Short mmCIF file of N, CA, C and O in Angstrom, two decimals:
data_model
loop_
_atom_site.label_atom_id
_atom_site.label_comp_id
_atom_site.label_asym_id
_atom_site.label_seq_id
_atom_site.Cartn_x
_atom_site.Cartn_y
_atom_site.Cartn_z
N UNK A 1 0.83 -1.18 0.00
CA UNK A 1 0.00 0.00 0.00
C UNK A 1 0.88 1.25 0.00
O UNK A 1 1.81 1.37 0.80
N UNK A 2 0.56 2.22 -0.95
CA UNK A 2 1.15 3.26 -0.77
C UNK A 2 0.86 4.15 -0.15
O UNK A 2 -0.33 4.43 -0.32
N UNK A 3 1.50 4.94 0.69
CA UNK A 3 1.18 6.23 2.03
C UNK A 3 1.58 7.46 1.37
O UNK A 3 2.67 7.92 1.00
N UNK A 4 0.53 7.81 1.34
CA UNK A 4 0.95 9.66 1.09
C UNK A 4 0.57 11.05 1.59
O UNK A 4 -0.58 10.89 2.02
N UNK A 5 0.75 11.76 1.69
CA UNK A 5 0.57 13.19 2.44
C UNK A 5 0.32 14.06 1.83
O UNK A 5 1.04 14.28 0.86
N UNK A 6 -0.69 14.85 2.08
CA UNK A 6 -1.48 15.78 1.20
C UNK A 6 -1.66 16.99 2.29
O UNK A 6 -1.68 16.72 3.49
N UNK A 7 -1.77 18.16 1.88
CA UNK A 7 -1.91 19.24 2.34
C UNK A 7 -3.62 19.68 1.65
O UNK A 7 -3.91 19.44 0.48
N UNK A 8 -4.65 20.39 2.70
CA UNK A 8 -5.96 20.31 2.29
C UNK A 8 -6.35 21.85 2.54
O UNK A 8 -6.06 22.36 3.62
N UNK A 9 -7.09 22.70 1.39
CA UNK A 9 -7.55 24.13 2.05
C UNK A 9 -9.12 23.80 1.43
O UNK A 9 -9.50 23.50 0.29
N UNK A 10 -9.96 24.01 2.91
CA UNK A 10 -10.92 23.66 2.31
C UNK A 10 -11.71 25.34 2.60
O UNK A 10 -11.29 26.27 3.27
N UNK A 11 -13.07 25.21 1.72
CA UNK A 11 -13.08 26.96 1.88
C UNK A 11 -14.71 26.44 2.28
O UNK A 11 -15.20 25.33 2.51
N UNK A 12 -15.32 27.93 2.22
CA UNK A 12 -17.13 27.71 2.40
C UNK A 12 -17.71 27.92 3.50
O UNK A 12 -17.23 28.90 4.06
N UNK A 13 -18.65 27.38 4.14
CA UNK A 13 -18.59 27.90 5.39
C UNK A 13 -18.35 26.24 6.02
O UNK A 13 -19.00 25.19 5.95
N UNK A 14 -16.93 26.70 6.72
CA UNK A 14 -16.46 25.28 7.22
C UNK A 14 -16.05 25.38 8.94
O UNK A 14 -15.66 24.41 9.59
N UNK A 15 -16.25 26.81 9.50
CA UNK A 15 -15.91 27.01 9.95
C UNK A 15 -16.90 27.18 11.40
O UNK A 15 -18.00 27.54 10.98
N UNK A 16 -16.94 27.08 12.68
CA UNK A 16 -18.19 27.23 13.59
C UNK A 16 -19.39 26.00 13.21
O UNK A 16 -20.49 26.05 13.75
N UNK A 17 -19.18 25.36 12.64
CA UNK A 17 -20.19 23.86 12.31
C UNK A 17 -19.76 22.65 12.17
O UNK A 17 -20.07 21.87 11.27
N UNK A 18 -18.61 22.38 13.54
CA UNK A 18 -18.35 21.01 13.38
C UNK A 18 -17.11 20.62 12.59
O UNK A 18 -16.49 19.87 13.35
N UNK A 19 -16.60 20.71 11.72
CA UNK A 19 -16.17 20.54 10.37
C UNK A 19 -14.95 20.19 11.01
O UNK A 19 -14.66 19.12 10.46
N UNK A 20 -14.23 20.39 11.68
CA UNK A 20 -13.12 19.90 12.21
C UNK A 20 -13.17 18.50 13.20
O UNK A 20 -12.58 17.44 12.99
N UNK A 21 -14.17 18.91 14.49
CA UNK A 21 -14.50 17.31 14.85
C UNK A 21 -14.95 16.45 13.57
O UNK A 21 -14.41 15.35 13.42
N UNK A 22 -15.65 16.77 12.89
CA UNK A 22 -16.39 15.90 12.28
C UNK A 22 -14.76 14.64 10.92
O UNK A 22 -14.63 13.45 10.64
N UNK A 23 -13.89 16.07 10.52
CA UNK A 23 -12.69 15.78 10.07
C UNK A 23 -12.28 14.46 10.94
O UNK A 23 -12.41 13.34 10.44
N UNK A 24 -11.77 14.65 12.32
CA UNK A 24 -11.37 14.18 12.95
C UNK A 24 -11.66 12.96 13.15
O UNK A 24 -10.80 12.09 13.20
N UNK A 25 -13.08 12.70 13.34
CA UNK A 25 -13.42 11.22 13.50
C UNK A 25 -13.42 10.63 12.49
O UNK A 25 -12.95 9.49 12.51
N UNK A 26 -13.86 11.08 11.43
CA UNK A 26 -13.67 10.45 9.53
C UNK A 26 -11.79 9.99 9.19
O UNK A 26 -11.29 9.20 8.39
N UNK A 27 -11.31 10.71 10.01
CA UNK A 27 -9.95 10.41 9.54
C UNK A 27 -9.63 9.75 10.26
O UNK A 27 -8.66 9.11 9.86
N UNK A 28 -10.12 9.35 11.84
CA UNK A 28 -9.46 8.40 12.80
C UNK A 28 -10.09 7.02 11.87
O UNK A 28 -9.35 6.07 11.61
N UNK A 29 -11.32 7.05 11.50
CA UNK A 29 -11.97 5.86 10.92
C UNK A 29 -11.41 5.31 10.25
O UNK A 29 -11.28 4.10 10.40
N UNK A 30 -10.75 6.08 9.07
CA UNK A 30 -10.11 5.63 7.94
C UNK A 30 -8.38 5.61 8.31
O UNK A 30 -7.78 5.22 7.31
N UNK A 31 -7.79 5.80 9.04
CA UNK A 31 -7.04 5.11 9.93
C UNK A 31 -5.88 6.22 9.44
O UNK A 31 -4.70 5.87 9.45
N UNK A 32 -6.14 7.13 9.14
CA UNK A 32 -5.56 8.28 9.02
C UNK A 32 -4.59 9.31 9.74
O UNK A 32 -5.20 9.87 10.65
N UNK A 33 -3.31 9.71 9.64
CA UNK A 33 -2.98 10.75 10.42
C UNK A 33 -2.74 11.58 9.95
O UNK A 33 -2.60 11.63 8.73
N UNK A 34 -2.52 13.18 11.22
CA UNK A 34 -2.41 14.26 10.81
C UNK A 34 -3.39 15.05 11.58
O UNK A 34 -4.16 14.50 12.37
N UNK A 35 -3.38 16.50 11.36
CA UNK A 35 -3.99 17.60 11.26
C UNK A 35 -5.07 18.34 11.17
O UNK A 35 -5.86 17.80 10.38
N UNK A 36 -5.62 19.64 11.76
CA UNK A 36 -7.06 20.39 10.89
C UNK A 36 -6.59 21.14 11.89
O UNK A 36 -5.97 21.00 12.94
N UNK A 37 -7.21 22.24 11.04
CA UNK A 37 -7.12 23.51 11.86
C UNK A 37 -8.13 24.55 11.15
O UNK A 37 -8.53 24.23 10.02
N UNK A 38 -8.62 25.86 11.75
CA UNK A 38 -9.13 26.49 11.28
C UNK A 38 -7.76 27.77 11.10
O UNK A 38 -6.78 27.83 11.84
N UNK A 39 -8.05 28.67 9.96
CA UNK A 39 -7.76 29.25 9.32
C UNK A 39 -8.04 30.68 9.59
O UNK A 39 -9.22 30.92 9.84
N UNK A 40 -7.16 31.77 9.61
CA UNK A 40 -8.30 33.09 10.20
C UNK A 40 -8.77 34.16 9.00
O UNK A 40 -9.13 35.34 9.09
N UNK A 41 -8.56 32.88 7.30
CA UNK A 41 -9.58 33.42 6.60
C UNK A 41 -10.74 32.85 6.69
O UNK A 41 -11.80 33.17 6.14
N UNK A 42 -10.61 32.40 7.07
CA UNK A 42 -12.43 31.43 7.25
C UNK A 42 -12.33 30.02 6.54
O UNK A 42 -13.36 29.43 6.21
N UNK A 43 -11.05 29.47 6.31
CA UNK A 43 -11.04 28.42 5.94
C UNK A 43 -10.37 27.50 6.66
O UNK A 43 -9.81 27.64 7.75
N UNK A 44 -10.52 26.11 5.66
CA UNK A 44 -9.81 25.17 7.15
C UNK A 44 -9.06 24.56 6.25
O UNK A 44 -9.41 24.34 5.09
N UNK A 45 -7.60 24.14 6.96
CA UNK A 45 -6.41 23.36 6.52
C UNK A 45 -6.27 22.18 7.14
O UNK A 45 -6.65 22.20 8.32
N UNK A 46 -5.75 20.91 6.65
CA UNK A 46 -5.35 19.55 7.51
C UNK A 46 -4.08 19.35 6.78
O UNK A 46 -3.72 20.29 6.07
N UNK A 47 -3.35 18.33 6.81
CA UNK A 47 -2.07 17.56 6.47
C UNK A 47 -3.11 15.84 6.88
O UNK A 47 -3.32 15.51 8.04
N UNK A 48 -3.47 15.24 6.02
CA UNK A 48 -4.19 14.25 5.94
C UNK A 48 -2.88 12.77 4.99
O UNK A 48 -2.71 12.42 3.82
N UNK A 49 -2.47 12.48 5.92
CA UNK A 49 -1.08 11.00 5.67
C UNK A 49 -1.97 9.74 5.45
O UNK A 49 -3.20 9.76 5.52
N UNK A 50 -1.51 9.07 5.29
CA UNK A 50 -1.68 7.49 4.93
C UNK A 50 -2.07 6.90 3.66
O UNK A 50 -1.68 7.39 2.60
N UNK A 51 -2.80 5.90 3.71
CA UNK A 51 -2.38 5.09 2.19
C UNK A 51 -3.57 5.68 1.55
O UNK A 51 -4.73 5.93 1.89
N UNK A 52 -2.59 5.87 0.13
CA UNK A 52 -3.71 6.66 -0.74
C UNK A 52 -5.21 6.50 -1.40
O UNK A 52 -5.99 7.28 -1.95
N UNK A 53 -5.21 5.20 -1.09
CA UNK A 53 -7.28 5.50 -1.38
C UNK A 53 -7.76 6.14 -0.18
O UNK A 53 -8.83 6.73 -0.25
N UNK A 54 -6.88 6.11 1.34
CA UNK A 54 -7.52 6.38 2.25
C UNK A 54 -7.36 7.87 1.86
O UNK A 54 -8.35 8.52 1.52
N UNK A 55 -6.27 8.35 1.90
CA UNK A 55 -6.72 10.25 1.91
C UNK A 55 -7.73 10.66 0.66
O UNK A 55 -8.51 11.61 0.69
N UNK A 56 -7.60 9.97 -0.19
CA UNK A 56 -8.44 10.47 -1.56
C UNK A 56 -9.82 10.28 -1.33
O UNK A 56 -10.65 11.09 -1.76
N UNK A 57 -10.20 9.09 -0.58
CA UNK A 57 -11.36 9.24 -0.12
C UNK A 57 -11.92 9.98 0.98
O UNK A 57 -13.10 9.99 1.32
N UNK A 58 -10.81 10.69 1.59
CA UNK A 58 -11.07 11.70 2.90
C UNK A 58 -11.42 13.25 2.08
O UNK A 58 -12.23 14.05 2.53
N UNK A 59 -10.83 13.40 1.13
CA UNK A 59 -10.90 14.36 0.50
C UNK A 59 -12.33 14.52 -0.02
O UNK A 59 -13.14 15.32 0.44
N UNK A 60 -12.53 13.69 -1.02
CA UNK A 60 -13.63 13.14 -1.20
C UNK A 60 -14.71 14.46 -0.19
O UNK A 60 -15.24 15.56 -0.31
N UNK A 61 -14.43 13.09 1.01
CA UNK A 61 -15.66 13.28 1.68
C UNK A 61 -15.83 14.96 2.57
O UNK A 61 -16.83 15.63 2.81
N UNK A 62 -14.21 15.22 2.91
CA UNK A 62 -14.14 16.68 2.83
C UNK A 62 -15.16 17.40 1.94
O UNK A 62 -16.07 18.00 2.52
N UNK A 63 -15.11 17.42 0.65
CA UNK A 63 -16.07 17.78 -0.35
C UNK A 63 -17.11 18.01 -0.24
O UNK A 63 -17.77 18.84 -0.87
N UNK A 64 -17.58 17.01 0.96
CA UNK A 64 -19.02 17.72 0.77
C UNK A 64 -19.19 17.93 2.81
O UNK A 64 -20.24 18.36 3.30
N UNK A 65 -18.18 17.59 3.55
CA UNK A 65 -18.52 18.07 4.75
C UNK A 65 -19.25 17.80 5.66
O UNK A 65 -20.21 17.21 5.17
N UNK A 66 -19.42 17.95 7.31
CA UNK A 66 -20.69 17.39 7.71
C UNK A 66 -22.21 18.19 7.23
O UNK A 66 -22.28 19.10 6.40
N UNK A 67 -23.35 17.58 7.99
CA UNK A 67 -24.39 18.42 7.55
C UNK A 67 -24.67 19.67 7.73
O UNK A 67 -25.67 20.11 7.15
N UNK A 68 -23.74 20.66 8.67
CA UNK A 68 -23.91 21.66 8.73
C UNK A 68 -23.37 22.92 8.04
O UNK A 68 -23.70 24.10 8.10
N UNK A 69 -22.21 22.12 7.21
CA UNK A 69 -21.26 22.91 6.17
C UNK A 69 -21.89 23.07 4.84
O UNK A 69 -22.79 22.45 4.27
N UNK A 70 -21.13 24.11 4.52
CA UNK A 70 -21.68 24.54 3.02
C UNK A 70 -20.17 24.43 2.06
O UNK A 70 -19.72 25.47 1.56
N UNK A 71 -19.55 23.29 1.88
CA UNK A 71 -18.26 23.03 1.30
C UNK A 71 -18.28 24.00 -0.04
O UNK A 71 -19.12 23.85 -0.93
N UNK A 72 -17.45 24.81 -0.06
CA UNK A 72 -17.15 25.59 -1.81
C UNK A 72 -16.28 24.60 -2.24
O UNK A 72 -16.65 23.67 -2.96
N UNK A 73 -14.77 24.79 -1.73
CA UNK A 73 -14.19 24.18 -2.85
C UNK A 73 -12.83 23.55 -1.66
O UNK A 73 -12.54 24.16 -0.63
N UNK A 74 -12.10 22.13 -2.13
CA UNK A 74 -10.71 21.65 -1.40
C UNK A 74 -9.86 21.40 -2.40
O UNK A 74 -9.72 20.44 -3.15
N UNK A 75 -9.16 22.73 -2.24
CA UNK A 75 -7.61 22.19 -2.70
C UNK A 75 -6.57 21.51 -2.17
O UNK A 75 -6.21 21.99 -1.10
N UNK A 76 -5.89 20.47 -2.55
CA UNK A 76 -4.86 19.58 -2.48
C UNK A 76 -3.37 20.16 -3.03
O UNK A 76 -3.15 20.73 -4.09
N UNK A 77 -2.72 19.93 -2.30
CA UNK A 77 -1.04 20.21 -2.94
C UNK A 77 -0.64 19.05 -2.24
O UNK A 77 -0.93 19.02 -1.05
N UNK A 78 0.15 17.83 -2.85
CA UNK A 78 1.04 16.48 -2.03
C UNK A 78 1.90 17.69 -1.83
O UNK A 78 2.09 18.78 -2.37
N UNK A 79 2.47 16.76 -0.47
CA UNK A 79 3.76 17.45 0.39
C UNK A 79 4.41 16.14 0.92
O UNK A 79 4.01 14.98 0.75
N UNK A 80 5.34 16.52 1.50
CA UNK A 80 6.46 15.21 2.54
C UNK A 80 5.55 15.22 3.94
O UNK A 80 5.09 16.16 4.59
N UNK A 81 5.50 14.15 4.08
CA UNK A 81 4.88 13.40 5.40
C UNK A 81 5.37 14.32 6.92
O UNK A 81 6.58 14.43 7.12
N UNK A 82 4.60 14.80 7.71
CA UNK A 82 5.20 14.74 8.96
C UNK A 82 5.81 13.44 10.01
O UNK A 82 5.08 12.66 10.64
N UNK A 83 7.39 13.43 10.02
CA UNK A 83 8.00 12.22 10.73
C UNK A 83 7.09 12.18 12.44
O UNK A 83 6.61 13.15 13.03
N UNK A 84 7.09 10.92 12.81
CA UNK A 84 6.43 11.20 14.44
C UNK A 84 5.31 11.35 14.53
O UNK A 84 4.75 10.80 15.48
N UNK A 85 4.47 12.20 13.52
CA UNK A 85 2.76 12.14 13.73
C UNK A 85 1.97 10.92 13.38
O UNK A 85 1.40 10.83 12.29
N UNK A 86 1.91 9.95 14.30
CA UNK A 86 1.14 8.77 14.15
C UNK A 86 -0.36 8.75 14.91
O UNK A 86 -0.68 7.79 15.62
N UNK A 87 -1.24 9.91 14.70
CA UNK A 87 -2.65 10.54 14.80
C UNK A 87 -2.97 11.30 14.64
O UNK A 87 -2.20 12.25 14.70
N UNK A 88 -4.18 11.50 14.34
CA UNK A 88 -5.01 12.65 13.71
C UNK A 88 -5.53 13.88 15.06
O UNK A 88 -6.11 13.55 16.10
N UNK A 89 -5.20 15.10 14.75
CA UNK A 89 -5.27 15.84 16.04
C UNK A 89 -6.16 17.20 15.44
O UNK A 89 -6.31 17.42 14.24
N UNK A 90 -6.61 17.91 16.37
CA UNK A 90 -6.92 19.11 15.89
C UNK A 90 -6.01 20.19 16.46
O UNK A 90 -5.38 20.01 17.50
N UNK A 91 -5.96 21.19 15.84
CA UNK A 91 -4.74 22.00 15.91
C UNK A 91 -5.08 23.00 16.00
O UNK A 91 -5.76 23.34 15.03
N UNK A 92 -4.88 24.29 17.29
CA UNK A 92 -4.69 25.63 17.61
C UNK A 92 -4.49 26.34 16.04
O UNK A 92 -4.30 27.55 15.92
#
């Protein structure tokens, strides 16, 4: 299986509705590590690692968000893995 690391800006209203817990448990599920944070443009960022159907399908589901989000749009840029982060956290 191949593992890879992706950097995520997701925009819309993602912000004050969950969207980060909700990140969080979707990515612990899918056995995921890494990141989320909110953004102080109103958007939210993660670093989302592991094997690649798993982040592509996190993305995915980023896309459309929990039920209280109004997802616009997630951009992806791959990046190098954070060494040592073996879980998914939410981030100051």
């Amino acid at each position: 299986m191949t593992s890879v690391a992706i950097k995520a800006r997701v925009t819309g209203r993602v912000q004050g509705v969950a969207f980060r817990t909700w990140a969080r448990a979707e990515a612990v599920r899918h056995g995921l590590s890494g990141w989320i944070r909110n953004e102080p443009d109103g958007s939210v960022r993660a670093l989302l690692m592991g094997p690649a159907a798993s982040v592509a399908d996190m993305v995915r589901r980023m896309g459309r968000g929990p039920g209280a989000a109004a997802v616009k749009d997630v951009l992806t840029e791959r990046t190098e893995p954070e060494p040592g982060l073996t879980e998914f956290r939410i981030v100051k």
